Short mmCIF file of C-alpha atoms in Angstrom, two decimals:
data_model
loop_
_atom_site.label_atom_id
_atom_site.label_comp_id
_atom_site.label_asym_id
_atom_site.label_seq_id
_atom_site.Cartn_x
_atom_site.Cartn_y
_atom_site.Cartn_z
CA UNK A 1 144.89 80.68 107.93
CA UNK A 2 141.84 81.88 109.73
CA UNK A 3 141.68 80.00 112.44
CA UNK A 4 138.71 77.81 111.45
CA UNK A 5 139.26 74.00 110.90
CA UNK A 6 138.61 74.48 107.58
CA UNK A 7 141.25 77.46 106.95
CA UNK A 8 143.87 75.93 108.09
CA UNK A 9 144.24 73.72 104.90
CA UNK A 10 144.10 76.94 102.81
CA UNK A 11 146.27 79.86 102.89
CA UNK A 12 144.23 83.14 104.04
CA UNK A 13 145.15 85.00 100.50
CA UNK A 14 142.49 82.20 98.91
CA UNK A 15 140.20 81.69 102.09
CA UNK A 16 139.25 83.09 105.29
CA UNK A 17 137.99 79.94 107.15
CA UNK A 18 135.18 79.51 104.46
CA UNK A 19 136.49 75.73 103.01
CA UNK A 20 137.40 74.13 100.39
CA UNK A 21 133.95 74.62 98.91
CA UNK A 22 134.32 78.51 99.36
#
């Protein structure tokens, strides 16, 4: 992921740290 706390559950191709909310 990003980095972020948040990232980390999502793959970096979908999010960049933002959430699950986006």
């Amino acid at each position: 992921a990003a980095g972020n706390v948040a990232g980390e559950s999502y793959e970096e191709i979908q999010y960049e740290g933002c959430g699950p909310s986006g």
